[in-house]
């Protein structure tokens, strides 16, 4: 019994203090959103015998490191499935299985990092900073639900790409990671805003649902049926609050996601990008893309690469 209590105490100490989601979102924004992910990617696999992220979807972690300029942090972990030590520099990204376990070789190191961990029942945001081995800041918060919809699709695609040890892995994982963190940040912001304005609660609920599930085979009529609201009424309040129709907003979400993936990688196929962004028919995706962007997806990629 005593051993179990100590384990809980160690876990609480390691997680740090629970903090307001707004505080963690500011760290999230500074680490992942304000600047592009330019650091080196490091991939941490599960240990032999453990199940992969895609099988359980509760151990995926993405972390951006903070290391003093000109300094090198040495981390021990199961990198690419083999236990070893890696040199980590400022803005490097750790991506992969949470149960791969990583720790600083030098316990007196000065470093920090912001982690996003996808668990079974929630997503955890965690920021920690050490100064010569002493914890300066250690805070976390949880989301109300696990990743689903667009987040789940991207998370599973990223897990597959991580385990494909090829020279093109970075070219696929970097845009997928950027898509993952941008989608999560958007959903978390929308979740906060939806609770702030009761007068437009329904419009925000519809907007939030579209932003979370645009990659799924959904349309606005089915969404209104699911929410139990009249389509005409929902369209009216949505357009009043956001200045755009629900259908156009859904298409814009899908096209925005597609543009980011097209501009970030030559390795992802057009049909694959269409599927990730909620277009069931690649031909329809190309027609809508051309109508909105005045060029084909392939022409857009060539222009922005």
GROMACS .gro file of C-alpha atoms in nm:
model
  305
    1UNK     CA    1   0.000   0.000   0.000
    2UNK     CA    2   0.280   0.240   0.090
    3UNK     CA    3   0.449   0.174  -0.242
    4UNK     CA    4   0.131   0.266  -0.429
    5UNK     CA    5   0.097   0.592  -0.237
    6UNK     CA    6   0.459   0.683  -0.319
    7UNK     CA    7   0.391   0.610  -0.684
    8UNK     CA    8   0.096   0.851  -0.686
    9UNK     CA    9   0.306   1.112  -0.509
   10UNK     CA   10   0.587   1.076  -0.763
   11UNK     CA   11   0.337   1.107  -1.048
   12UNK     CA   12   0.187   1.427  -0.901
   13UNK     CA   13   0.534   1.575  -0.854
   14UNK     CA   14   0.631   1.487  -1.210
   15UNK     CA   15   0.312   1.636  -1.359
   16UNK     CA   16   0.347   1.956  -1.158
   17UNK     CA   17   0.057   2.188  -1.083
   18UNK     CA   18  -0.273   2.204  -1.266
   19UNK     CA   19  -0.302   2.543  -1.438
   20UNK     CA   20  -0.562   2.747  -1.624
   21UNK     CA   21  -0.599   2.638  -1.987
   22UNK     CA   22  -0.539   2.997  -2.103
   23UNK     CA   23  -0.188   2.990  -1.952
   24UNK     CA   24  -0.101   2.662  -2.125
   25UNK     CA   25  -0.245   2.791  -2.453
   26UNK     CA   26  -0.008   3.088  -2.437
   27UNK     CA   27   0.289   2.849  -2.397
   28UNK     CA   28   0.139   2.638  -2.677
   29UNK     CA   29   0.121   2.945  -2.903
   30UNK     CA   30   0.481   3.050  -2.829
   31UNK     CA   31   0.619   2.699  -2.882
   32UNK     CA   32   0.425   2.576  -3.185
   33UNK     CA   33   0.220   2.851  -3.350
   34UNK     CA   34   0.414   3.179  -3.353
   35UNK     CA   35   0.708   3.034  -3.545
   36UNK     CA   36   0.742   2.746  -3.793
   37UNK     CA   37   0.882   2.414  -3.669
   38UNK     CA   38   1.240   2.452  -3.795
   39UNK     CA   39   1.422   2.233  -3.543
   40UNK     CA   40   1.551   1.881  -3.603
   41UNK     CA   41   1.300   1.597  -3.560
   42UNK     CA   42   1.380   1.311  -3.321
   43UNK     CA   43   1.162   0.999  -3.326
   44UNK     CA   44   1.100   0.799  -3.009
   45UNK     CA   45   0.950   0.454  -3.064
   46UNK     CA   46   0.789   0.220  -2.813
   47UNK     CA   47   1.011  -0.042  -2.652
   48UNK     CA   48   1.001  -0.396  -2.798
   49UNK     CA   49   0.675  -0.571  -2.709
   50UNK     CA   50   0.478  -0.250  -2.653
   51UNK     CA   51   0.184  -0.161  -2.875
   52UNK     CA   52   0.220   0.129  -3.117
   53UNK     CA   53   0.036   0.460  -3.087
   54UNK     CA   54  -0.198   0.383  -3.376
   55UNK     CA   55  -0.316   0.066  -3.200
   56UNK     CA   56  -0.408   0.234  -2.870
   57UNK     CA   57  -0.382   0.608  -2.949
   58UNK     CA   58  -0.292   0.707  -2.597
   59UNK     CA   59   0.084   0.742  -2.607
   60UNK     CA   60   0.148   0.988  -2.888
   61UNK     CA   61   0.365   1.280  -2.779
   62UNK     CA   62   0.490   1.590  -2.959
   63UNK     CA   63   0.738   1.810  -2.773
   64UNK     CA   64   0.938   2.123  -2.860
   65UNK     CA   65   1.256   2.169  -2.655
   66UNK     CA   66   1.390   2.492  -2.508
   67UNK     CA   67   1.769   2.478  -2.475
   68UNK     CA   68   1.999   2.778  -2.412
   69UNK     CA   69   2.149   2.917  -2.733
   70UNK     CA   70   2.475   2.741  -2.821
   71UNK     CA   71   2.416   2.465  -2.566
   72UNK     CA   72   2.350   2.095  -2.623
   73UNK     CA   73   2.118   1.881  -2.412
   74UNK     CA   74   2.179   1.506  -2.405
   75UNK     CA   75   1.866   1.291  -2.374
   76UNK     CA   76   1.839   0.917  -2.319
   77UNK     CA   77   1.547   0.729  -2.476
   78UNK     CA   78   1.426   0.470  -2.726
   79UNK     CA   79   1.510   0.670  -3.037
   80UNK     CA   80   1.400   0.486  -3.351
   81UNK     CA   81   1.331   0.185  -3.128
   82UNK     CA   82   1.687   0.160  -2.992
   83UNK     CA   83   1.783   0.283  -2.647
   84UNK     CA   84   2.054   0.543  -2.677
   85UNK     CA   85   2.159   0.905  -2.623
   86UNK     CA   86   2.082   1.195  -2.858
   87UNK     CA   87   2.208   1.553  -2.870
   88UNK     CA   88   1.916   1.796  -2.847
   89UNK     CA   89   1.931   2.164  -2.943
   90UNK     CA   90   1.693   2.457  -2.907
   91UNK     CA   91   1.361   2.416  -3.098
   92UNK     CA   92   1.426   2.048  -3.173
   93UNK     CA   93   1.109   1.838  -3.187
   94UNK     CA   94   1.055   1.504  -3.016
   95UNK     CA   95   0.781   1.308  -3.187
   96UNK     CA   96   0.650   0.960  -3.120
   97UNK     CA   97   0.552   0.724  -2.843
   98UNK     CA   98   0.512   0.859  -2.492
   99UNK     CA   99   0.614   0.529  -2.335
  100UNK     CA  100   0.951   0.546  -2.511
  101UNK     CA  101   1.071   0.737  -2.200
  102UNK     CA  102   1.321   1.020  -2.243
  103UNK     CA  103   1.529   1.181  -1.971
  104UNK     CA  104   1.821   1.421  -1.949
  105UNK     CA  105   2.157   1.250  -1.909
  106UNK     CA  106   2.282   1.544  -1.704
  107UNK     CA  107   2.047   1.593  -1.405
  108UNK     CA  108   2.184   1.948  -1.356
  109UNK     CA  109   2.097   2.061  -1.708
  110UNK     CA  110   1.915   2.382  -1.795
  111UNK     CA  111   1.634   2.322  -2.043
  112UNK     CA  112   1.258   2.315  -2.087
  113UNK     CA  113   0.988   2.210  -2.324
  114UNK     CA  114   0.622   2.210  -2.414
  115UNK     CA  115   0.459   1.869  -2.466
  116UNK     CA  116   0.129   1.759  -2.612
  117UNK     CA  117   0.033   1.407  -2.505
  118UNK     CA  118  -0.262   1.221  -2.657
  119UNK     CA  119  -0.417   0.989  -2.397
  120UNK     CA  120  -0.721   0.760  -2.409
  121UNK     CA  121  -0.964   1.001  -2.242
  122UNK     CA  122  -0.804   1.341  -2.296
  123UNK     CA  123  -0.514   1.541  -2.437
  124UNK     CA  124  -0.262   1.678  -2.188
  125UNK     CA  125  -0.075   2.005  -2.236
  126UNK     CA  126   0.241   2.015  -2.024
  127UNK     CA  127   0.507   2.283  -1.986
  128UNK     CA  128   0.820   2.232  -1.775
  129UNK     CA  129   1.141   2.430  -1.733
  130UNK     CA  130   1.459   2.339  -1.540
  131UNK     CA  131   1.740   2.570  -1.431
  132UNK     CA  132   2.053   2.369  -1.350
  133UNK     CA  133   1.840   2.072  -1.251
  134UNK     CA  134   1.596   2.272  -1.038
  135UNK     CA  135   1.233   2.288  -1.149
  136UNK     CA  136   1.144   2.649  -1.221
  137UNK     CA  137   0.802   2.590  -1.374
  138UNK     CA  138   0.597   2.273  -1.412
  139UNK     CA  139   0.231   2.309  -1.512
  140UNK     CA  140  -0.029   2.112  -1.704
  141UNK     CA  141  -0.394   2.098  -1.804
  142UNK     CA  142  -0.626   1.846  -1.965
  143UNK     CA  143  -0.881   1.875  -2.242
  144UNK     CA  144  -1.238   1.759  -2.182
  145UNK     CA  145  -1.217   1.481  -2.439
  146UNK     CA  146  -0.965   1.274  -2.638
  147UNK     CA  147  -0.870   1.361  -2.994
  148UNK     CA  148  -1.124   1.263  -3.257
  149UNK     CA  149  -1.228   1.367  -3.605
  150UNK     CA  150  -0.954   1.555  -3.789
  151UNK     CA  151  -0.712   1.529  -3.494
  152UNK     CA  152  -0.743   1.153  -3.477
  153UNK     CA  153  -0.689   1.114  -3.850
  154UNK     CA  154  -0.375   1.329  -3.849
  155UNK     CA  155  -0.244   1.159  -3.533
  156UNK     CA  156  -0.280   0.813  -3.688
  157UNK     CA  157  -0.120   0.926  -4.016
  158UNK     CA  158   0.170   1.075  -3.820
  159UNK     CA  159   0.223   0.754  -3.626
  160UNK     CA  160   0.248   0.553  -3.948
  161UNK     CA  161   0.494   0.805  -4.096
  162UNK     CA  162   0.711   0.804  -3.782
  163UNK     CA  163   0.765   0.429  -3.803
  164UNK     CA  164   0.857   0.439  -4.172
  165UNK     CA  165   1.234   0.481  -4.150
  166UNK     CA  166   1.310   0.635  -4.489
  167UNK     CA  167   1.505   0.938  -4.603
  168UNK     CA  168   1.177   1.114  -4.679
  169UNK     CA  169   1.036   1.069  -4.328
  170UNK     CA  170   1.102   1.429  -4.219
  171UNK     CA  171   0.933   1.561  -4.535
  172UNK     CA  172   0.612   1.382  -4.434
  173UNK     CA  173   0.627   1.413  -4.054
  174UNK     CA  174   0.700   1.787  -4.043
  175UNK     CA  175   0.384   1.898  -4.233
  176UNK     CA  176   0.172   1.639  -4.049
  177UNK     CA  177   0.303   1.763  -3.714
  178UNK     CA  178   0.232   2.123  -3.812
  179UNK     CA  179  -0.118   2.023  -3.920
  180UNK     CA  180  -0.170   1.837  -3.591
  181UNK     CA  181  -0.065   2.121  -3.361
  182UNK     CA  182  -0.249   2.386  -3.565
  183UNK     CA  183  -0.570   2.181  -3.560
  184UNK     CA  184  -0.546   2.119  -3.185
  185UNK     CA  185  -0.472   2.486  -3.112
  186UNK     CA  186  -0.769   2.592  -3.326
  187UNK     CA  187  -1.001   2.347  -3.148
  188UNK     CA  188  -0.886   2.454  -2.802
  189UNK     CA  189  -0.932   2.823  -2.883
  190UNK     CA  190  -1.275   2.755  -3.028
  191UNK     CA  191  -1.367   2.556  -2.718
  192UNK     CA  192  -1.276   2.851  -2.496
  193UNK     CA  193  -1.466   3.099  -2.711
  194UNK     CA  194  -1.777   2.881  -2.726
  195UNK     CA  195  -1.817   2.913  -2.351
  196UNK     CA  196  -1.778   3.293  -2.350
  197UNK     CA  197  -2.072   3.414  -2.555
  198UNK     CA  198  -2.411   3.267  -2.468
  199UNK     CA  199  -2.593   3.476  -2.728
  200UNK     CA  200  -2.415   3.295  -3.012
  201UNK     CA  201  -2.376   2.961  -2.841
  202UNK     CA  202  -2.543   2.763  -3.119
  203UNK     CA  203  -2.343   2.933  -3.397
  204UNK     CA  204  -2.018   2.868  -3.210
  205UNK     CA  205  -2.121   2.510  -3.142
  206UNK     CA  206  -2.174   2.456  -3.515
  207UNK     CA  207  -1.842   2.629  -3.594
  208UNK     CA  208  -1.661   2.419  -3.334
  209UNK     CA  209  -1.816   2.099  -3.471
  210UNK     CA  210  -1.711   2.188  -3.826
  211UNK     CA  211  -1.354   2.273  -3.718
  212UNK     CA  212  -1.320   1.946  -3.526
  213UNK     CA  213  -1.475   1.722  -3.791
  214UNK     CA  214  -1.409   1.880  -4.131
  215UNK     CA  215  -1.199   1.577  -4.228
  216UNK     CA  216  -1.499   1.348  -4.183
  217UNK     CA  217  -1.776   1.274  -4.435
  218UNK     CA  218  -2.012   1.540  -4.298
  219UNK     CA  219  -2.240   1.804  -4.449
  220UNK     CA  220  -2.432   2.092  -4.296
  221UNK     CA  221  -2.776   1.930  -4.322
  222UNK     CA  222  -2.662   1.618  -4.136
  223UNK     CA  223  -2.491   1.836  -3.877
  224UNK     CA  224  -2.812   2.033  -3.809
  225UNK     CA  225  -3.009   1.707  -3.782
  226UNK     CA  226  -2.754   1.577  -3.533
  227UNK     CA  227  -2.777   1.895  -3.326
  228UNK     CA  228  -3.157   1.895  -3.347
  229UNK     CA  229  -3.187   2.242  -3.503
  230UNK     CA  230  -3.361   2.376  -3.812
  231UNK     CA  231  -3.120   2.411  -4.105
  232UNK     CA  232  -3.261   2.746  -4.217
  233UNK     CA  233  -3.242   2.893  -3.865
  234UNK     CA  234  -2.891   2.759  -3.811
  235UNK     CA  235  -2.774   2.903  -4.144
  236UNK     CA  236  -2.920   3.242  -4.055
  237UNK     CA  237  -2.749   3.277  -3.716
  238UNK     CA  238  -2.421   3.131  -3.844
  239UNK     CA  239  -2.403   3.381  -4.128
  240UNK     CA  240  -2.504   3.664  -3.893
  241UNK     CA  241  -2.225   3.580  -3.646
  242UNK     CA  242  -1.945   3.488  -3.887
  243UNK     CA  243  -2.035   3.655  -4.219
  244UNK     CA  244  -2.016   3.331  -4.417
  245UNK     CA  245  -2.245   3.035  -4.490
  246UNK     CA  246  -2.189   2.707  -4.307
  247UNK     CA  247  -2.113   2.522  -4.630
  248UNK     CA  248  -1.859   2.780  -4.749
  249UNK     CA  249  -1.693   2.774  -4.406
  250UNK     CA  250  -1.666   2.393  -4.420
  251UNK     CA  251  -1.514   2.404  -4.769
  252UNK     CA  252  -1.270   2.679  -4.662
  253UNK     CA  253  -1.157   2.470  -4.363
  254UNK     CA  254  -1.083   2.177  -4.591
  255UNK     CA  255  -0.908   2.390  -4.852
  256UNK     CA  256  -0.696   2.572  -4.590
  257UNK     CA  257  -0.578   2.238  -4.452
  258UNK     CA  258  -0.506   2.112  -4.804
  259UNK     CA  259  -0.303   2.423  -4.894
  260UNK     CA  260  -0.080   2.380  -4.588
  261UNK     CA  261  -0.011   2.016  -4.671
  262UNK     CA  262   0.049   2.089  -5.040
  263UNK     CA  263   0.294   2.369  -4.959
  264UNK     CA  264   0.477   2.167  -4.693
  265UNK     CA  265   0.558   1.841  -4.866
  266UNK     CA  266   0.618   1.682  -5.208
  267UNK     CA  267   0.579   1.333  -5.063
  268UNK     CA  268   0.209   1.337  -4.972
  269UNK     CA  269  -0.003   1.236  -5.271
  270UNK     CA  270  -0.290   1.458  -5.389
  271UNK     CA  271  -0.547   1.184  -5.324
  272UNK     CA  272  -0.408   1.132  -4.974
  273UNK     CA  273  -0.428   1.503  -4.896
  274UNK     CA  274  -0.786   1.511  -5.025
  275UNK     CA  275  -0.883   1.225  -4.791
  276UNK     CA  276  -0.707   1.381  -4.490
  277UNK     CA  277  -0.896   1.706  -4.551
  278UNK     CA  278  -1.244   1.553  -4.580
  279UNK     CA  279  -1.286   1.525  -4.957
  280UNK     CA  280  -1.413   1.177  -5.034
  281UNK     CA  281  -1.361   1.218  -5.411
  282UNK     CA  282  -1.017   1.340  -5.533
  283UNK     CA  283  -1.177   1.462  -5.856
  284UNK     CA  284  -1.428   1.676  -5.667
  285UNK     CA  285  -1.144   1.805  -5.448
  286UNK     CA  286  -0.950   1.916  -5.757
  287UNK     CA  287  -1.256   2.091  -5.905
  288UNK     CA  288  -1.337   2.279  -5.583
  289UNK     CA  289  -0.971   2.368  -5.532
  290UNK     CA  290  -0.942   2.506  -5.886
  291UNK     CA  291  -1.266   2.705  -5.852
  292UNK     CA  292  -1.153   2.865  -5.526
  293UNK     CA  293  -0.778   2.897  -5.585
  294UNK     CA  294  -0.779   2.944  -5.967
  295UNK     CA  295  -0.522   2.666  -6.008
  296UNK     CA  296  -0.500   2.289  -5.966
  297UNK     CA  297  -0.358   2.132  -5.647
  298UNK     CA  298  -0.047   2.026  -5.841
  299UNK     CA  299   0.004   2.378  -5.980
  300UNK     CA  300  -0.037   2.521  -5.629
  301UNK     CA  301   0.225   2.280  -5.495
  302UNK     CA  302   0.477   2.369  -5.767
  303UNK     CA  303   0.423   2.740  -5.705
  304UNK     CA  304   0.468   2.723  -5.327
  305UNK     CA  305   0.749   2.468  -5.294
   0.00000   0.00000   0.00000
